[in-house]
PDB file of C-alpha atoms in Angstrom:
ATOM      1  CA  MET A   1     -57.472 -75.471  58.163  1.00  0.00           C
ATOM      2  CA  LYS A   2     -54.730 -75.805  55.532  1.00  0.00           C
ATOM      3  CA  MET A   3     -52.642 -73.173  57.335  1.00  0.00           C
ATOM      4  CA  LYS A   4     -52.831 -75.086  60.659  1.00  0.00           C
ATOM      5  CA  THR A   5     -51.770 -78.319  58.966  1.00  0.00           C
ATOM      6  CA  THR A   6     -48.829 -76.584  57.276  1.00  0.00           C
ATOM      7  CA  VAL A   7     -47.674 -75.042  60.568  1.00  0.00           C
ATOM      8  CA  LEU A   8     -47.951 -78.369  62.398  1.00  0.00           C
ATOM      9  CA  LEU A   9     -45.985 -80.176  59.675  1.00  0.00           C
ATOM     10  CA  ALA A  10     -43.275 -77.489  59.763  1.00  0.00           C
ATOM     11  CA  LEU A  11     -42.992 -77.784  63.548  1.00  0.00           C
ATOM     12  CA  ALA A  12     -42.813 -81.569  63.380  1.00  0.00           C
ATOM     13  CA  ALA A  13     -40.099 -81.389  60.686  1.00  0.00           C
ATOM     14  CA  ALA A  14     -38.076 -78.896  62.749  1.00  0.00           C
ATOM     15  CA  PHE A  15     -38.357 -81.122  65.824  1.00  0.00           C
ATOM     16  CA  LEU A  16     -37.237 -84.231  63.934  1.00  0.00           C
ATOM     17  CA  ALA A  17     -34.344 -82.333  62.347  1.00  0.00           C
ATOM     18  CA  ALA A  18     -33.202 -81.079  65.744  1.00  0.00           C
ATOM     19  CA  CYS A  19     -33.310 -84.622  67.116  1.00  0.00           C
ATOM     20  CA  ALA A  20     -31.289 -85.959  64.193  1.00  0.00           C
ATOM     21  CA  VAL A  21     -28.639 -83.227  64.446  1.00  0.00           C
ATOM     22  CA  SER A  22     -28.204 -83.658  68.172  1.00  0.00           C
ATOM     23  CA  GLY A  23     -25.130 -85.879  68.281  1.00  0.00           C
ATOM     24  CA  SER A  24     -24.375 -85.660  71.980  1.00  0.00           C
ATOM     25  CA  LYS A  25     -25.497 -88.821  73.688  1.00  0.00           C
ATOM     26  CA  LEU A  26     -24.924 -90.012  77.196  1.00  0.00           C
ATOM     27  CA  SER A  27     -23.607 -93.480  77.659  1.00  0.00           C
ATOM     28  CA  ASP A  28     -25.186 -95.748  80.253  1.00  0.00           C
ATOM     29  CA  SER A  29     -22.124 -95.406  82.454  1.00  0.00           C
ATOM     30  CA  GLN A  30     -22.611 -91.610  82.617  1.00  0.00           C
ATOM     31  CA  MET A  31     -26.070 -91.932  84.165  1.00  0.00           C
ATOM     32  CA  GLY A  32     -27.037 -93.030  87.638  1.00  0.00           C
ATOM     33  CA  PHE A  33     -24.984 -93.299  90.799  1.00  0.00           C
ATOM     34  CA  ARG A  34     -23.157 -96.546  90.032  1.00  0.00           C
ATOM     35  CA  HIS A  35     -21.332 -95.159  86.972  1.00  0.00           C
ATOM     36  CA  ILE A  36     -21.484 -98.497  85.165  1.00  0.00           C
ATOM     37  CA  ASP A  37     -23.540 -99.821  82.272  1.00  0.00           C
ATOM     38  CA  LEU A  38     -27.134 -99.647  83.501  1.00  0.00           C
ATOM     39  CA  LEU A  39     -27.980-102.916  81.771  1.00  0.00           C
ATOM     40  CA  ASP A  40     -25.149-104.776  83.508  1.00  0.00           C
ATOM     41  CA  GLU A  41     -26.485-106.314  86.694  1.00  0.00           C
ATOM     42  CA  SER A  42     -23.571-108.700  87.248  1.00  0.00           C
ATOM     43  CA  ASN A  43     -21.839-106.551  89.880  1.00  0.00           C
ATOM     44  CA  VAL A  44     -24.882-105.306  91.763  1.00  0.00           C
ATOM     45  CA  THR A  45     -24.650-105.771  95.501  1.00  0.00           C
ATOM     46  CA  LEU A  46     -27.491-104.888  97.789  1.00  0.00           C
ATOM     47  CA  LYS A  47     -26.787-102.980 100.962  1.00  0.00           C
ATOM     48  CA  ASP A  48     -27.422-104.881 104.135  1.00  0.00           C
ATOM     49  CA  ILE A  49     -30.192-102.773 105.624  1.00  0.00           C
ATOM     50  CA  ASN A  50     -31.197-103.613 109.143  1.00  0.00           C
ATOM     51  CA  TYR A  51     -34.624-102.283 109.964  1.00  0.00           C
ATOM     52  CA  THR A  52     -35.475-101.861 113.595  1.00  0.00           C
ATOM     53  CA  LYS A  53     -36.314-105.063 115.408  1.00  0.00           C
ATOM     54  CA  GLU A  54     -38.013-103.289 118.290  1.00  0.00           C
ATOM     55  CA  PRO A  55     -41.377-104.888 119.047  1.00  0.00           C
ATOM     56  CA  ALA A  56     -44.578-102.893 118.763  1.00  0.00           C
ATOM     57  CA  GLY A  57     -45.086-100.720 121.823  1.00  0.00           C
ATOM     58  CA  MET A  58     -41.351-100.513 122.541  1.00  0.00           C
ATOM     59  CA  ALA A  59     -40.164 -98.676 119.432  1.00  0.00           C
ATOM     60  CA  LYS A  60     -39.384 -94.966 119.231  1.00  0.00           C
ATOM     61  CA  ARG A  61     -41.869 -92.886 117.220  1.00  0.00           C
ATOM     62  CA  PHE A  62     -40.522 -90.869 114.310  1.00  0.00           C
ATOM     63  CA  ASP A  63     -41.735 -87.443 113.225  1.00  0.00           C
ATOM     64  CA  ARG A  64     -43.662 -87.286 109.967  1.00  0.00           C
ATOM     65  CA  SER A  65     -41.640 -86.220 106.965  1.00  0.00           C
ATOM     66  CA  PHE A  66     -44.122 -83.443 106.123  1.00  0.00           C
ATOM     67  CA  GLU A  67     -47.661 -82.431 107.087  1.00  0.00           C
ATOM     68  CA  ASN A  68     -50.037 -85.389 106.742  1.00  0.00           C
ATOM     69  CA  ALA A  69     -47.286 -87.684 105.503  1.00  0.00           C
ATOM     70  CA  PRO A  70     -47.998 -91.306 106.390  1.00  0.00           C
ATOM     71  CA  PRO A  71     -46.059 -92.017 109.583  1.00  0.00           C
ATOM     72  CA  PHE A  72     -43.274 -94.565 109.499  1.00  0.00           C
ATOM     73  CA  ILE A  73     -43.807 -97.982 111.042  1.00  0.00           C
ATOM     74  CA  PRO A  74     -41.275 -97.808 113.866  1.00  0.00           C
ATOM     75  CA  HIS A  75     -41.548-101.455 114.950  1.00  0.00           C
ATOM     76  CA  ASP A  76     -40.736-104.871 113.536  1.00  0.00           C
ATOM     77  CA  THR A  77     -43.380-106.115 111.061  1.00  0.00           C
ATOM     78  CA  GLU A  78     -42.371-109.771 111.015  1.00  0.00           C
ATOM     79  CA  GLY A  79     -45.522-111.848 111.220  1.00  0.00           C
ATOM     80  CA  LEU A  80     -47.728-108.815 110.501  1.00  0.00           C
ATOM     81  CA  VAL A  81     -47.434-108.832 106.713  1.00  0.00           C
ATOM     82  CA  PRO A  82     -48.734-109.573 104.177  1.00  0.00           C
ATOM     83  CA  ILE A  83     -51.941-107.711 104.952  1.00  0.00           C
ATOM     84  CA  THR A  84     -55.178-108.965 103.422  1.00  0.00           C
ATOM     85  CA  LYS A  85     -58.780-107.815 103.658  1.00  0.00           C
ATOM     86  CA  ASP A  86     -59.488-110.660 106.071  1.00  0.00           C
ATOM     87  CA  LEU A  87     -56.241-110.490 108.072  1.00  0.00           C
ATOM     88  CA  ASN A  88     -54.915-107.098 109.090  1.00  0.00           C
ATOM     89  CA  MET A  89     -52.950-107.230 112.334  1.00  0.00           C
ATOM     90  CA  CYS A  90     -52.351-103.449 112.270  1.00  0.00           C
ATOM     91  CA  VAL A  91     -55.948-102.653 113.202  1.00  0.00           C
ATOM     92  CA  THR A  92     -55.762-104.747 116.379  1.00  0.00           C
ATOM     93  CA  CYS A  93     -53.628-101.994 117.952  1.00  0.00           C
ATOM     94  CA  HIS A  94     -54.164 -98.929 115.778  1.00  0.00           C
ATOM     95  CA  MET A  95     -57.971 -98.628 115.587  1.00  0.00           C
ATOM     96  CA  PRO A  96     -58.866 -95.607 117.754  1.00  0.00           C
ATOM     97  CA  GLU A  97     -60.749 -97.682 120.333  1.00  0.00           C
ATOM     98  CA  PHE A  98     -57.654 -99.877 120.939  1.00  0.00           C
ATOM     99  CA  ALA A  99     -54.840 -97.357 120.381  1.00  0.00           C
ATOM    100  CA  LYS A 100     -55.311 -95.513 123.650  1.00  0.00           C
ATOM    101  CA  ASP A 101     -54.847 -98.692 125.709  1.00  0.00           C
ATOM    102  CA  SER A 102     -51.975-100.060 123.616  1.00  0.00           C
ATOM    103  CA  GLY A 103     -50.100 -96.753 123.290  1.00  0.00           C
ATOM    104  CA  ALA A 104     -50.202 -97.041 119.489  1.00  0.00           C
ATOM    105  CA  THR A 105     -50.771 -94.186 117.072  1.00  0.00           C
ATOM    106  CA  PRO A 106     -54.508 -94.241 116.312  1.00  0.00           C
ATOM    107  CA  ILE A 107     -55.714 -94.583 112.739  1.00  0.00           C
ATOM    108  CA  PRO A 108     -56.702 -91.033 111.697  1.00  0.00           C
ATOM    109  CA  ALA A 109     -60.260 -89.939 110.930  1.00  0.00           C
ATOM    110  CA  SER A 110     -59.401 -89.788 107.204  1.00  0.00           C
ATOM    111  CA  HIS A 111     -59.120 -93.607 107.189  1.00  0.00           C
ATOM    112  CA  LEU A 112     -62.564 -93.951 108.764  1.00  0.00           C
ATOM    113  CA  TYR A 113     -64.187 -91.721 106.148  1.00  0.00           C
ATOM    114  CA  ASP A 114     -65.068 -92.442 102.508  1.00  0.00           C
ATOM    115  CA  ILE A 115     -63.540 -89.378 100.862  1.00  0.00           C
ATOM    116  CA  ARG A 116     -64.858 -90.261  97.400  1.00  0.00           C
ATOM    117  CA  ASN A 117     -68.493 -90.432  98.565  1.00  0.00           C
ATOM    118  CA  LYS A 118     -68.122 -87.913 101.420  1.00  0.00           C
ATOM    119  CA  LYS A 119     -69.449 -90.368 103.975  1.00  0.00           C
ATOM    120  CA  ASP A 120     -68.482 -90.937 107.604  1.00  0.00           C
ATOM    121  CA  LEU A 121     -68.071 -94.699 108.097  1.00  0.00           C
ATOM    122  CA  ALA A 122     -68.991 -94.606 111.804  1.00  0.00           C
ATOM    123  CA  GLY A 123     -65.668 -95.933 113.052  1.00  0.00           C
ATOM    124  CA  GLN A 124     -65.204 -98.555 110.317  1.00  0.00           C
ATOM    125  CA  LEU A 125     -61.998 -98.648 108.265  1.00  0.00           C
ATOM    126  CA  ASP A 126     -62.532 -97.500 104.663  1.00  0.00           C
ATOM    127  CA  ASP A 127     -62.341-100.489 102.286  1.00  0.00           C
ATOM    128  CA  GLU A 128     -59.699 -98.633 100.264  1.00  0.00           C
ATOM    129  CA  ARG A 129     -57.407 -98.202 103.282  1.00  0.00           C
ATOM    130  CA  TYR A 130     -56.880-101.725 104.609  1.00  0.00           C
ATOM    131  CA  VAL A 131     -53.432-102.387 103.034  1.00  0.00           C
ATOM    132  CA  CYS A 132     -51.463-100.216 105.443  1.00  0.00           C
ATOM    133  CA  THR A 133     -48.075-100.890 103.815  1.00  0.00           C
ATOM    134  CA  THR A 134     -49.205 -99.164 100.617  1.00  0.00           C
ATOM    135  CA  CYS A 135     -48.368 -95.875 102.319  1.00  0.00           C
ATOM    136  CA  HIS A 136     -46.684 -96.757 105.607  1.00  0.00           C
ATOM    137  CA  VAL A 137     -43.145 -98.148 105.501  1.00  0.00           C
ATOM    138  CA  GLU A 138     -40.702 -99.304 108.114  1.00  0.00           C
ATOM    139  CA  GLN A 139     -38.306 -96.653 109.353  1.00  0.00           C
ATOM    140  CA  GLN A 140     -35.115 -96.887 107.339  1.00  0.00           C
ATOM    141  CA  SER A 141     -31.855 -97.752 109.013  1.00  0.00           C
ATOM    142  CA  GLY A 142     -29.059 -95.218 109.293  1.00  0.00           C
ATOM    143  CA  ILE A 143     -27.636 -95.736 105.804  1.00  0.00           C
ATOM    144  CA  THR A 144     -25.752 -92.920 104.097  1.00  0.00           C
ATOM    145  CA  GLN A 145     -27.817 -90.926 101.633  1.00  0.00           C
ATOM    146  CA  LEU A 146     -26.603 -90.883  98.039  1.00  0.00           C
ATOM    147  CA  VAL A 147     -27.987 -87.376  97.581  1.00  0.00           C
ATOM    148  CA  GLY A 148     -28.191 -84.856 100.392  1.00  0.00           C
ATOM    149  CA  ASN A 149     -31.532 -83.459 101.426  1.00  0.00           C
ATOM    150  CA  LYS A 150     -31.994 -80.070 103.088  1.00  0.00           C
ATOM    151  CA  PHE A 151     -35.799 -80.254 103.228  1.00  0.00           C
ATOM    152  CA  LYS A 152     -37.232 -79.064 106.536  1.00  0.00           C
ATOM    153  CA  PRO A 153     -40.936 -79.718 107.094  1.00  0.00           C
ATOM    154  CA  GLU A 154     -43.248 -76.958 108.270  1.00  0.00           C
ATOM    155  CA  PHE A 155     -46.400 -77.900 110.141  1.00  0.00           C
ATOM    156  CA  ARG A 156     -49.439 -75.629 110.499  1.00  0.00           C
ATOM    157  CA  ASP A 157     -50.221 -77.251 113.819  1.00  0.00           C
ATOM    158  CA  SER A 158     -47.907 -77.966 116.760  1.00  0.00           C
ATOM    159  CA  ASN A 159     -49.077 -81.626 116.700  1.00  0.00           C
ATOM    160  CA  GLY A 160     -48.521 -81.917 112.938  1.00  0.00           C
ATOM    161  CA  SER A 161     -45.398 -84.040 113.214  1.00  0.00           C
ATOM    162  CA  HIS A 162     -47.400 -86.740 115.027  1.00  0.00           C
ATOM    163  CA  LYS A 163     -51.044 -86.199 114.080  1.00  0.00           C
ATOM    164  CA  SER A 164     -53.014 -86.019 110.833  1.00  0.00           C
ATOM    165  CA  ASN A 165     -55.343 -83.127 110.067  1.00  0.00           C
ATOM    166  CA  LEU A 166     -56.068 -84.261 106.511  1.00  0.00           C
ATOM    167  CA  LEU A 167     -59.860 -84.122 106.725  1.00  0.00           C
ATOM    168  CA  ASP A 168     -59.664 -80.592 108.129  1.00  0.00           C
ATOM    169  CA  VAL A 169     -57.437 -79.264 105.333  1.00  0.00           C
ATOM    170  CA  LEU A 170     -58.439 -81.521 102.422  1.00  0.00           C
ATOM    171  CA  ASN A 171     -60.353 -78.800 100.591  1.00  0.00           C
ATOM    172  CA  ASP A 172     -58.085 -75.863 101.451  1.00  0.00           C
ATOM    173  CA  GLY A 173     -57.772 -73.691  98.374  1.00  0.00           C
ATOM    174  CA  VAL A 174     -60.596 -75.486  96.522  1.00  0.00           C
ATOM    175  CA  LYS A 175     -63.482 -73.300  95.384  1.00  0.00           C
TER     176      LYS A 175
END
């Protein structure tokens, strides 16, 4: 027991000494993409981002970013948010029984299933899934990326860029 305590104290002392000796510090202006003092908000200007104003049913669908990624909201959401338990305009078009007629993407089976309790909810939306904008966001406008991205998604299924298979693959690799 005494040996473990001695070793731990020696390691802690070495760590603290290394921290104290390390004299190289980055200034706030050397971090981030703005290259200014991070605490100085006086010259911050927000980009004017114009999300699509296409109405629901008229907007172009976007591929998912990766397998089972929440799809983007391709249409204008004015008047549809905020979403509450008692008022969720998304389900009026996206519940499976309405989606076919409206041309909307249907809510996937994973949202109609209680994953925690392993229970099919017989077509009812899971109580933990009613705030759609927790995961689904409006499609971004064509702004220039600060950092390039070469990620290319790979889908196991030919419909993967437009359809969820989460319930089918949820336990893949789990013993």
